[in-house]
Short mmCIF file of C-alpha atoms and ligand atoms in Angstrom, two decimals:
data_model
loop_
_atom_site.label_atom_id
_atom_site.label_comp_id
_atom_site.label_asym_id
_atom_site.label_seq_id
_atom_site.Cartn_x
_atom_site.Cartn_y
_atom_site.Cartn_z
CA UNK T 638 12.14 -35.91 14.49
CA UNK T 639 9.85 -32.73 13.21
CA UNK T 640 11.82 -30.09 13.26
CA UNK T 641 9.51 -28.04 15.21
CA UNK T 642 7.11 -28.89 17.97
CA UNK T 643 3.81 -26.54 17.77
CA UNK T 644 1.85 -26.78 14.82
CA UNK T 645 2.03 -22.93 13.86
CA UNK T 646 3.76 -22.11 10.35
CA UNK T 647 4.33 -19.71 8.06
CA UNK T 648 4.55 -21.11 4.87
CA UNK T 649 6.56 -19.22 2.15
CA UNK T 650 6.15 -20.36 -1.08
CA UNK T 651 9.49 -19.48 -3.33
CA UNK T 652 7.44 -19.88 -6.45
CA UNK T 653 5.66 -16.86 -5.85
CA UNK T 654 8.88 -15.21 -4.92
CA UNK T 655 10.09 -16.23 -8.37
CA UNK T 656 7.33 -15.18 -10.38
CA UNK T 657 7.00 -11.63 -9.03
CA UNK T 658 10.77 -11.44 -9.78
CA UNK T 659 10.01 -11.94 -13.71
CA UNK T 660 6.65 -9.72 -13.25
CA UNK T 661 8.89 -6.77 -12.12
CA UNK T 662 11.70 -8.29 -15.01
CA UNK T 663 9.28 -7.89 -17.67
CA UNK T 664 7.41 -4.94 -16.64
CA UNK T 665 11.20 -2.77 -16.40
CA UNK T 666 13.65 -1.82 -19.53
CA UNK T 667 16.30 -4.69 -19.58
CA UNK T 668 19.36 -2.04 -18.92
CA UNK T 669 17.71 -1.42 -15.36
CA UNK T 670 18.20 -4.24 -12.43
CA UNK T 671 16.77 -5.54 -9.60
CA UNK T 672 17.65 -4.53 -6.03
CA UNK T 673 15.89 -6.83 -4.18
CA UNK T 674 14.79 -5.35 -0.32
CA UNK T 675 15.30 -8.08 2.10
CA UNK T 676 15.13 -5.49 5.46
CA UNK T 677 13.50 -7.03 8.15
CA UNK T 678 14.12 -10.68 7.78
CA UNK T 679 12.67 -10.11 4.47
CA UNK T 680 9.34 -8.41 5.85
CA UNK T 681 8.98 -11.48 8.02
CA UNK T 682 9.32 -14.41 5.16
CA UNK T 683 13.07 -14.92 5.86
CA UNK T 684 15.72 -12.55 4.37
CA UNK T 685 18.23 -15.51 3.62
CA UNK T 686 15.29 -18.01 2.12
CA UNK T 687 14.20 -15.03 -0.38
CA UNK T 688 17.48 -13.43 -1.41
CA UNK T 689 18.30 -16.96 -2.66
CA UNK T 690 15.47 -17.43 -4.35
CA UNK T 691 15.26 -13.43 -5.66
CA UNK T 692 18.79 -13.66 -7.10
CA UNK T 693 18.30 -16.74 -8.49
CA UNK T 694 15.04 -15.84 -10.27
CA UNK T 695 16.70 -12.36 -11.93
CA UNK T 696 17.37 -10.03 -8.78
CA UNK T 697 21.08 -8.70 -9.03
CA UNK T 698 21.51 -7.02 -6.02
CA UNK T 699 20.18 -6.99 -2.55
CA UNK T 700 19.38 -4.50 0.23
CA UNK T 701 18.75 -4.21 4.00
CA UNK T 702 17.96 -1.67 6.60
CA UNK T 703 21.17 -2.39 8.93
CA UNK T 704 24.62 -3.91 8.34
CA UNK T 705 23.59 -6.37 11.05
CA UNK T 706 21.14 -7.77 8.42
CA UNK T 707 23.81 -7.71 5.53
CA UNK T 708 26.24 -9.73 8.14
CA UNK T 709 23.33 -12.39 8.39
CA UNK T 710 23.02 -12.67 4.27
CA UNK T 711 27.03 -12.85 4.33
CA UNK T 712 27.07 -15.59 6.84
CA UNK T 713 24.76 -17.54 5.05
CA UNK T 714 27.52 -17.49 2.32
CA UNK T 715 25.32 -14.66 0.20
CA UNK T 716 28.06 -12.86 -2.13
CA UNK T 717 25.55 -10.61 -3.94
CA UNK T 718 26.36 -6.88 -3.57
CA UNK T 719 24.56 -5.91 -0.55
CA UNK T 720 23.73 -1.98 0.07
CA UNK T 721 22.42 -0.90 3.58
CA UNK T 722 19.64 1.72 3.25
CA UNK T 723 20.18 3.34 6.53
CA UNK T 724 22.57 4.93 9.03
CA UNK T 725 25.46 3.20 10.10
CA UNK T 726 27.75 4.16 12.49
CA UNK T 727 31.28 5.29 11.27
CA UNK T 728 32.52 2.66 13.91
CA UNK T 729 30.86 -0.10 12.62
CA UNK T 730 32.65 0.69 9.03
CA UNK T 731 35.61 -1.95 9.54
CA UNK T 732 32.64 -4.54 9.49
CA UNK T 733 30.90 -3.60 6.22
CA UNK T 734 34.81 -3.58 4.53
CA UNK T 735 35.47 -7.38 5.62
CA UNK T 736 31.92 -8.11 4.08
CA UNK T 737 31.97 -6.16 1.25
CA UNK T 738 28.52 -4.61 1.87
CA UNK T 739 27.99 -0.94 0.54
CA UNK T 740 26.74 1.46 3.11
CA UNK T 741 24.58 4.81 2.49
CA UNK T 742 26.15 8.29 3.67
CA UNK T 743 24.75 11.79 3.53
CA UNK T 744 27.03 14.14 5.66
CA UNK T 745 30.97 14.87 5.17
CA UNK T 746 31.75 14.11 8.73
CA UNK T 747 30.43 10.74 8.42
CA UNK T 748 32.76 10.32 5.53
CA UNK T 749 35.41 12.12 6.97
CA UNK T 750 35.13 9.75 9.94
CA UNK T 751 34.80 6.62 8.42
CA UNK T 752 37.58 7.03 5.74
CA UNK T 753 39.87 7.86 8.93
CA UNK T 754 38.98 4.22 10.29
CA UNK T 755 39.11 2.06 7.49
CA UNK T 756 42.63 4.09 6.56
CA UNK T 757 43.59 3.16 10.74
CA UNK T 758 42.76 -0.61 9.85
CA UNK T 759 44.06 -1.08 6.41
CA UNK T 760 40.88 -2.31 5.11
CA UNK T 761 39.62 -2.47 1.71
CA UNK T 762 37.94 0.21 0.37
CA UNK T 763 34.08 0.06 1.00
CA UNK T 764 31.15 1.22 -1.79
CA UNK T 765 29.54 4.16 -0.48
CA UNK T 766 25.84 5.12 -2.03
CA UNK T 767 25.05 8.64 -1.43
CA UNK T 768 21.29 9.58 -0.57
CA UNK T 769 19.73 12.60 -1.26
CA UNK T 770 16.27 14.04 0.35
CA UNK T 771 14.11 14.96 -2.15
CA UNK T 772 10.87 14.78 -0.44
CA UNK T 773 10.73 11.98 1.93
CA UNK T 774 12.16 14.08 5.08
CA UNK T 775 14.18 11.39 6.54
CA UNK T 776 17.62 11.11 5.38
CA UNK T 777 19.71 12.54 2.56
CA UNK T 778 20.98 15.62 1.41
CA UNK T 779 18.62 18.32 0.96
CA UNK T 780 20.67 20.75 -1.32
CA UNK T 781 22.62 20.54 -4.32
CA UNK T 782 25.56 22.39 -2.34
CA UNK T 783 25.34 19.82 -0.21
CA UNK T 784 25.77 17.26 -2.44
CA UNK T 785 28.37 18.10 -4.10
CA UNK T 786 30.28 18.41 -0.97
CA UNK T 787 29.23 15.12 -0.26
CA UNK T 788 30.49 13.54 -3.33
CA UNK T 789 33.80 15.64 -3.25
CA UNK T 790 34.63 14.24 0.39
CA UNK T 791 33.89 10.92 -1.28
CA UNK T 792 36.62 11.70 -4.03
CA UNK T 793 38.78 12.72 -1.51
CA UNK T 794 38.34 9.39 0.56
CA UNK T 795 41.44 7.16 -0.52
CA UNK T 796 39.22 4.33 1.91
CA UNK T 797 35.47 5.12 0.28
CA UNK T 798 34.45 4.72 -3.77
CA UNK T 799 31.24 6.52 -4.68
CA UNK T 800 29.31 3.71 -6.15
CA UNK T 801 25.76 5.09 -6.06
CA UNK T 802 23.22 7.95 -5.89
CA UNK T 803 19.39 7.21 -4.95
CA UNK T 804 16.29 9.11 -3.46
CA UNK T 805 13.63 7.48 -1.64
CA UNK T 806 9.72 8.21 -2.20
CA UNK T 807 7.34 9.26 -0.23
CA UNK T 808 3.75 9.18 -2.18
CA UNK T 809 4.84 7.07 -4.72
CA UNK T 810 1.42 4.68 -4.22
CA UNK T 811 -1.04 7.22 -4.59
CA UNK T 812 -3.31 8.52 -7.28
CA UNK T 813 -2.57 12.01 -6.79
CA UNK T 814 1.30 12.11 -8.85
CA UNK T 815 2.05 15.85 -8.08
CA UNK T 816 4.33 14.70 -4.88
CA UNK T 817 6.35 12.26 -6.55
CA UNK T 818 6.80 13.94 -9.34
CA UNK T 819 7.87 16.76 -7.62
CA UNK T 820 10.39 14.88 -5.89
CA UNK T 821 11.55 12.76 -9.43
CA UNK T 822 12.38 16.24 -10.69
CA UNK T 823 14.08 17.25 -7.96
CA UNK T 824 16.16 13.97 -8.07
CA UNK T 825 16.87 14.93 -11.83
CA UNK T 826 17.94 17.96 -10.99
CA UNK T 827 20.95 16.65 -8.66
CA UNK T 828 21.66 14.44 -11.48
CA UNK T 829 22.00 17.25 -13.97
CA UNK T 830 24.23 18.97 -11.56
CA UNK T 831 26.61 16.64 -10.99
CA UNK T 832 26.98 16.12 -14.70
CA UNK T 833 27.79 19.69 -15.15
CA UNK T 834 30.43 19.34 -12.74
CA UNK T 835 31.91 17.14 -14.90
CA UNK T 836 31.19 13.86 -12.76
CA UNK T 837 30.47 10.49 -14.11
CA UNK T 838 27.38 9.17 -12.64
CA UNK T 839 27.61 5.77 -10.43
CA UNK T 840 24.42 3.80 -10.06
CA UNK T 841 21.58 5.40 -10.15
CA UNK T 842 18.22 4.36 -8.48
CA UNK T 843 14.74 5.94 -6.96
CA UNK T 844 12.06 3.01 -7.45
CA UNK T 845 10.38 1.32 -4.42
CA UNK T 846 7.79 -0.91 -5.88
CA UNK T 847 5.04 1.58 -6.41
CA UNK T 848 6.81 3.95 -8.25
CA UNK T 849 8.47 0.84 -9.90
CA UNK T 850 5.02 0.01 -11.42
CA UNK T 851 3.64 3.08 -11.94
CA UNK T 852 6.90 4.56 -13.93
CA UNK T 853 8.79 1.48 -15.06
CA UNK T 854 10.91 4.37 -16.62
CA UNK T 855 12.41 6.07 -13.77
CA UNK T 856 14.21 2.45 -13.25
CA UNK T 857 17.76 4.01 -14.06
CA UNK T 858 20.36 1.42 -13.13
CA UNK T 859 18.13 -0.16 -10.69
CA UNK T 860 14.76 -0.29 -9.02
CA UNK T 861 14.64 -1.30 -5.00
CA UNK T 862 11.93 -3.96 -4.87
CA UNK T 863 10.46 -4.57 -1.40
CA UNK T 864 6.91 -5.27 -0.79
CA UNK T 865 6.05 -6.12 -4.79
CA UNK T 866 8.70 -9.25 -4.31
CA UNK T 867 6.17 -10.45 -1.68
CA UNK T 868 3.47 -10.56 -3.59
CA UNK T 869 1.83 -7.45 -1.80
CA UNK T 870 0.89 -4.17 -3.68
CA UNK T 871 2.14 -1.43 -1.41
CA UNK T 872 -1.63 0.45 -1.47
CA UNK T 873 -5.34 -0.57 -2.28
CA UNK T 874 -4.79 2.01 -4.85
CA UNK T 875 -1.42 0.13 -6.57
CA UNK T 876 -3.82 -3.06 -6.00
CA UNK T 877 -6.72 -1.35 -7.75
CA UNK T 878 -4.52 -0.56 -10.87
CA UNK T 879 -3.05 -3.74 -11.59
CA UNK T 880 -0.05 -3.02 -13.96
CA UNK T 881 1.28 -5.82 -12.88
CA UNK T 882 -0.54 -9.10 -11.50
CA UNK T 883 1.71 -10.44 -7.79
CA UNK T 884 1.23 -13.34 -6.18
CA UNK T 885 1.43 -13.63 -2.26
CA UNK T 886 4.57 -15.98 -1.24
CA UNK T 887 3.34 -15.71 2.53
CA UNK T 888 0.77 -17.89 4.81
CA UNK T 889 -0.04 -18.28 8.18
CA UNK T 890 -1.34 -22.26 9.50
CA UNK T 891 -1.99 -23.72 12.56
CA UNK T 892 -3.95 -26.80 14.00
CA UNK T 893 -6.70 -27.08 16.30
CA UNK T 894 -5.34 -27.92 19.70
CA UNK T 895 -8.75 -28.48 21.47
CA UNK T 896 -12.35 -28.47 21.00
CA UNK T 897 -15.27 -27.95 22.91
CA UNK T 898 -18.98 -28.11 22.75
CA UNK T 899 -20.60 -25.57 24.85
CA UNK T 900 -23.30 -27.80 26.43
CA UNK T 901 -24.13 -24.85 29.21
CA UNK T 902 -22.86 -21.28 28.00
CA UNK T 903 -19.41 -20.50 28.78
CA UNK T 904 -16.86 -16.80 28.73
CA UNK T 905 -13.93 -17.47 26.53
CA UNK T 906 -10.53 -15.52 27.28
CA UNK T 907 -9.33 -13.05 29.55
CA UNK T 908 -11.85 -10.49 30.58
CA UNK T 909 -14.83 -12.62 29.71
CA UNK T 910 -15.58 -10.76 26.04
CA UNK T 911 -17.38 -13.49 24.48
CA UNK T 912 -20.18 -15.97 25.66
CA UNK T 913 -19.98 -19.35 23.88
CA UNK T 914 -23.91 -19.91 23.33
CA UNK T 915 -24.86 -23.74 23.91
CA UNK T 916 -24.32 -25.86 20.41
CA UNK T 917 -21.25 -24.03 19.75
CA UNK T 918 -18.12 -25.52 19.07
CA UNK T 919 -14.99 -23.29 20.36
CA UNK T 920 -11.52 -24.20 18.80
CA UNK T 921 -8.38 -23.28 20.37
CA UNK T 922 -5.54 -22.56 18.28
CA UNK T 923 -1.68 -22.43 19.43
CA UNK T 924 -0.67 -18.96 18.47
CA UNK T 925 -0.89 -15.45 20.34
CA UNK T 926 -0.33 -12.07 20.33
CA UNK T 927 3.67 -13.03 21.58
CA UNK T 928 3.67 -14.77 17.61
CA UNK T 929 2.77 -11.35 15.99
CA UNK T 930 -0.61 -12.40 15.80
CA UNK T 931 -2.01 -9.12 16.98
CA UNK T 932 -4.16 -8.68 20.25
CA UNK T 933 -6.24 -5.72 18.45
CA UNK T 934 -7.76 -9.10 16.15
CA UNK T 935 -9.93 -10.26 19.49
CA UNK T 936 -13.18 -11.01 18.72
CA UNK T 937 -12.69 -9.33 14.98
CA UNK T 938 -10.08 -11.65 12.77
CA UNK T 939 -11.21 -14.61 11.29
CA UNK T 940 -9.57 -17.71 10.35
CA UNK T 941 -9.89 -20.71 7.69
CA UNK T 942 -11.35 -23.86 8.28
CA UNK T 943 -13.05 -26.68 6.43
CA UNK T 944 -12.84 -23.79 3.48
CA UNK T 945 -14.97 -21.18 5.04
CA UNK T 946 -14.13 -18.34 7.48
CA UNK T 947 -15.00 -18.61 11.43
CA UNK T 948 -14.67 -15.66 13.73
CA UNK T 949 -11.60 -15.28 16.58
CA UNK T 950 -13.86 -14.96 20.02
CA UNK T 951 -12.85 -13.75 22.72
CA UNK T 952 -9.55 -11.91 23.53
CA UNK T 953 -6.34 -13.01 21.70
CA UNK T 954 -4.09 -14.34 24.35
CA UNK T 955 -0.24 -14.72 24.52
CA UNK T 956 0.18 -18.19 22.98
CA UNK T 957 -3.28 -18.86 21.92
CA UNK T 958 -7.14 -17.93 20.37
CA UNK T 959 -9.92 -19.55 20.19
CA UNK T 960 -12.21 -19.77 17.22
CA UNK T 961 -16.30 -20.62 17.11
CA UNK T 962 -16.93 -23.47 14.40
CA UNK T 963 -20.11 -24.69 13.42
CA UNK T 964 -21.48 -27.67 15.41
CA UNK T 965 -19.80 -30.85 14.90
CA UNK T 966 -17.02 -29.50 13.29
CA UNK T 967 -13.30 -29.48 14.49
CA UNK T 968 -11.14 -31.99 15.44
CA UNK T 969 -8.19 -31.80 17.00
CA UNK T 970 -4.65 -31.73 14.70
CA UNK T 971 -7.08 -30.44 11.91
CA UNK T 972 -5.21 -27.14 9.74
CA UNK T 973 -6.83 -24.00 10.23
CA UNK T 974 -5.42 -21.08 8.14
CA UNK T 975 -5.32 -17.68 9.26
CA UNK T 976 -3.67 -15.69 6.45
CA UNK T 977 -3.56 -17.24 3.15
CA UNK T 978 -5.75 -19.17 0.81
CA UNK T 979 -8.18 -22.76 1.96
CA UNK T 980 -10.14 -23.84 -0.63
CA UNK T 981 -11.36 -21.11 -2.51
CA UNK T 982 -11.67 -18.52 0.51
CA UNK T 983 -9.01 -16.22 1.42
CA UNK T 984 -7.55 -14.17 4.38
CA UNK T 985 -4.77 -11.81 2.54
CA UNK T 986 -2.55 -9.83 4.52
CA UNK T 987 -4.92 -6.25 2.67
CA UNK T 988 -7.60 -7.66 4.49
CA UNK T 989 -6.06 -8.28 8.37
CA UNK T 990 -3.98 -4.86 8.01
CA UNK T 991 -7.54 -3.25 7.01
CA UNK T 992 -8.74 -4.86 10.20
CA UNK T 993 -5.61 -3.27 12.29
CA UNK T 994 -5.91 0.18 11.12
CA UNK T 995 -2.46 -0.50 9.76
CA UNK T 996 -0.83 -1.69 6.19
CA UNK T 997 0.01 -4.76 5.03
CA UNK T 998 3.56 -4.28 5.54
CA UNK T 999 3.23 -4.12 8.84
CA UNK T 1000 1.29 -7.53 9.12
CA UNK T 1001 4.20 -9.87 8.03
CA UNK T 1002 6.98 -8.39 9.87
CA UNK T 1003 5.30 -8.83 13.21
CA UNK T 1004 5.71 -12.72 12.72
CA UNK T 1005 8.45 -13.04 14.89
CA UNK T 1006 11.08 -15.73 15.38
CA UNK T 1007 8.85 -18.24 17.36
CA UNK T 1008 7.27 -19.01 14.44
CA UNK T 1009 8.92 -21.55 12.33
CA UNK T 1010 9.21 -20.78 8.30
CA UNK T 1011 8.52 -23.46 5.79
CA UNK T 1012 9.51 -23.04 2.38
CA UNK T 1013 7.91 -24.27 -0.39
CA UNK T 1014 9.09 -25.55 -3.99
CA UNK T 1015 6.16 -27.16 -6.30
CA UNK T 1016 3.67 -27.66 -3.79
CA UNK T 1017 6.78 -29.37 -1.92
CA UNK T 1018 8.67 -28.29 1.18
CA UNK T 1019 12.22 -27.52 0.81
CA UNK T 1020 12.96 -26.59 4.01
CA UNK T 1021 12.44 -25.06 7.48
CA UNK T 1022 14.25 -22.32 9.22
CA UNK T 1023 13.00 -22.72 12.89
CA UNK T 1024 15.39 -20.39 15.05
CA UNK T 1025 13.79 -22.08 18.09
CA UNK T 1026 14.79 -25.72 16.02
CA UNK T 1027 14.65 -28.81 18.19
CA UNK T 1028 17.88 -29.38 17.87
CA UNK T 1029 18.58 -27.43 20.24
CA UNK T 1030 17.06 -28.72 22.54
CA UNK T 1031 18.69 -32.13 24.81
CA UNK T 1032 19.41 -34.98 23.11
CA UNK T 1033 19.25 -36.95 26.18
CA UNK T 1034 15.99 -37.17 28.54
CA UNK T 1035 17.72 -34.40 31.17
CA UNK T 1036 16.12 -37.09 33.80
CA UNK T 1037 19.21 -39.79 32.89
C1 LIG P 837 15.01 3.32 1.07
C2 LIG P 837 14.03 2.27 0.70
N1 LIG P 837 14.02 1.80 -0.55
C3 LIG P 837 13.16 0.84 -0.96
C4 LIG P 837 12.23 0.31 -0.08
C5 LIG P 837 11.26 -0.72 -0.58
O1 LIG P 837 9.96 -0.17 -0.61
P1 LIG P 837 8.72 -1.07 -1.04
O2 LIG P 837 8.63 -2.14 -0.02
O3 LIG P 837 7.57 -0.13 -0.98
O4 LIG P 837 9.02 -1.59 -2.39
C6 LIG P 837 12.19 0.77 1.22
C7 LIG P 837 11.20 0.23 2.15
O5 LIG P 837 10.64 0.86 2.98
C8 LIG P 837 13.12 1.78 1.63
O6 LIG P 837 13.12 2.25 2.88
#
């Protein structure tokens, strides 16, 4: 049996995964690692899929937004040391000590709180990476005062070890430095000061991919590699530059579902945008705005087929589009691409966020769970993750 039932995939191909791995490996000094960023089921290409395939390829570490997304990597039977970039809940603490997974803090309560717990439970000890603000305005420390208290309430926590220090940037992708310089110095600064307190440093880290590639030295211990392990460069600026040549791991397919000549002109979709002219052919393809595939791309995105682009008409539905071909082309069951590569045309994710006003990060994680993920080895598929598999559906005709 197929193991799912609508032809709409994305495809994720683990070679690209791999080689952006050894991009980022060779671009870095060899003393600093790789913290690979699977938040977000791995910005939509599957979080479990690509931290395999990450660690495997040279990636020591991994991180996620939420300890809900660590539990999923454990589950999967991932044993990498996991950190969780943002807030978690001092009751959720127990959790992230029976997985191992290191969590972020930034306030003595927190740790107050959540050494008090673990202590209650007689847990093991959990890794504790402490953030600091140094430009970014969302969490973190903002002072060195603070941060020393910080780190002395994690001295004093018999139930937390102090196993990191990191800063997050905010301009990092830009051509104008000052800001993240500004903010590197800043970070520095900490650093100096907790050395003149006489503390040995934990792991260090500040890199998202941008400033990963535009100051490979500023890895310390470890860079955090996000959108770069996708094959995406986190601005048309980073793109522009091209330190470092990525290869997009992620496509979009579908197949035509039906096809129609317009022998008398026709609307298409809700609200009656678009006039099929007669001669035209208009494709409809199984996907929707409920797949991710965003609404604002009605009678704007475009799509692959035959190795040339056609234009979405019409208002994107739900569950489906529909596309004008040329006449006499389409049949049904035939692939038509809408992100990714046909021939030698190409819809990349730069160009759709352009379209959406939005970035290309955004444009991957809004493929949600309806859509099944293929992965690809060699040109080969090595398997599908389909959350809405078949098998879960009856075995037996429900009418026996
Ligand atoms: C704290 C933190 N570090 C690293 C990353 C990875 O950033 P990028 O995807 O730009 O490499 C993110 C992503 O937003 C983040 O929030």
């Amino acid at each position: 049996m197929k193991p799912f039932s609508r032809d709409t995939w994305v495809e994720v191909d683990l070679n690209a995964i791999r080689a952006n791995v050894e991009t980022f490996r060779g671009h870095l000094p060899k003393s600093t690692g790789i913290m690979a960023v699977v938040k977000a089921d791995g910005y939509g290409h599957g979080a479990v899929h690509v931290a395999r395939e990450a660690l495997a390829s040279g990636a020591d570490s991994l991180a996620v937004a939420m300890l809900d997304e660590a539990v999923i990597l454990r589950t999967a039977g991932i044993d990498a040391p996991i950190l969780v970039l943002g807030y978690t809940p001092a009751d959720s603490v127990e959790t992230a000590s029976r997985l191992n997974v290191e969590l972020t803090a930034y306030s003595t309560e927190w740790i107050v709180s959540a050494n008090q717990r673990l202590e209650q439970a007689e847990l093991r000890p959990v890794g504790v990476h402490v953030k600091t603000d140094t430009g970014m305005g969302r969490l973190g420390v903002r002072t060195t005062a603070d941060l020393l208290e910080v780190v002395a309430a994690l001295e004093n926590s018999a139930k937390l070890e102090w196993t990191g220090i990191f800063t997050h940037f905010a301009c990092a992708d830009e051509p104008d430095t000052t800001h993240v310089r500004g903010q590197h110095e800043m970070f520095q600064s900490f650093l100096q000061a907790l050395r003149e307190q006489g503390k040995k440093l934990p792991k260090v880290h500040c890199c998202n991919t941008a400033a990963a590639i535009a100051f490979p030295d500023w890895g310390y211990d470890t860079i955090r590699l996000g959108i770069g392990l996708y094959g995406l460069y986190p601005s048309p600026y980073m793109k522009e530059r091209a330190d470092v040549r990525l290869v997009p791991a992620l496509s979009l397919k579908t197949k035509i579902a039906h096809v129609k000549t317009a022998v008398e002109p026709f609307t298409v979709s809700y609200g009656a945008t678009y006039t099929a002219k007669p001669g035209e052919r208009i494709a409809t393809l199984p996907i929707g705005y409920a797949d991710g595939y965003s609404r604002l791309l009605s009678n704007r995105g475009e799509v692959l087929y035959n190795g040339s682009r056609y234009q979405v008409v019409g208002r994107v539905c739900m569950d489906q589009i529909m596309v004008r071909l040329e006449p006499g082309l389409g049949q049904v069951d035939e692939e038509v691409v809408l992100y990714g590569k046909q021939g030698n045309e190409e819809i990349s994710l730069d160009e759709v966020a352009a379209l959406l006003g939005t970035i290309n990060y955004e444009v991957p994680c809004m493929l949600n769970y309806r859509i099944p993920r293929v992965y690809v080895r060699n040109k080969e598929v090595v398997e599908v993750f389909h959350p809405l598999a078949m098998k879960h559906a009856p075995e037996k005709n429900v009418n026996n």
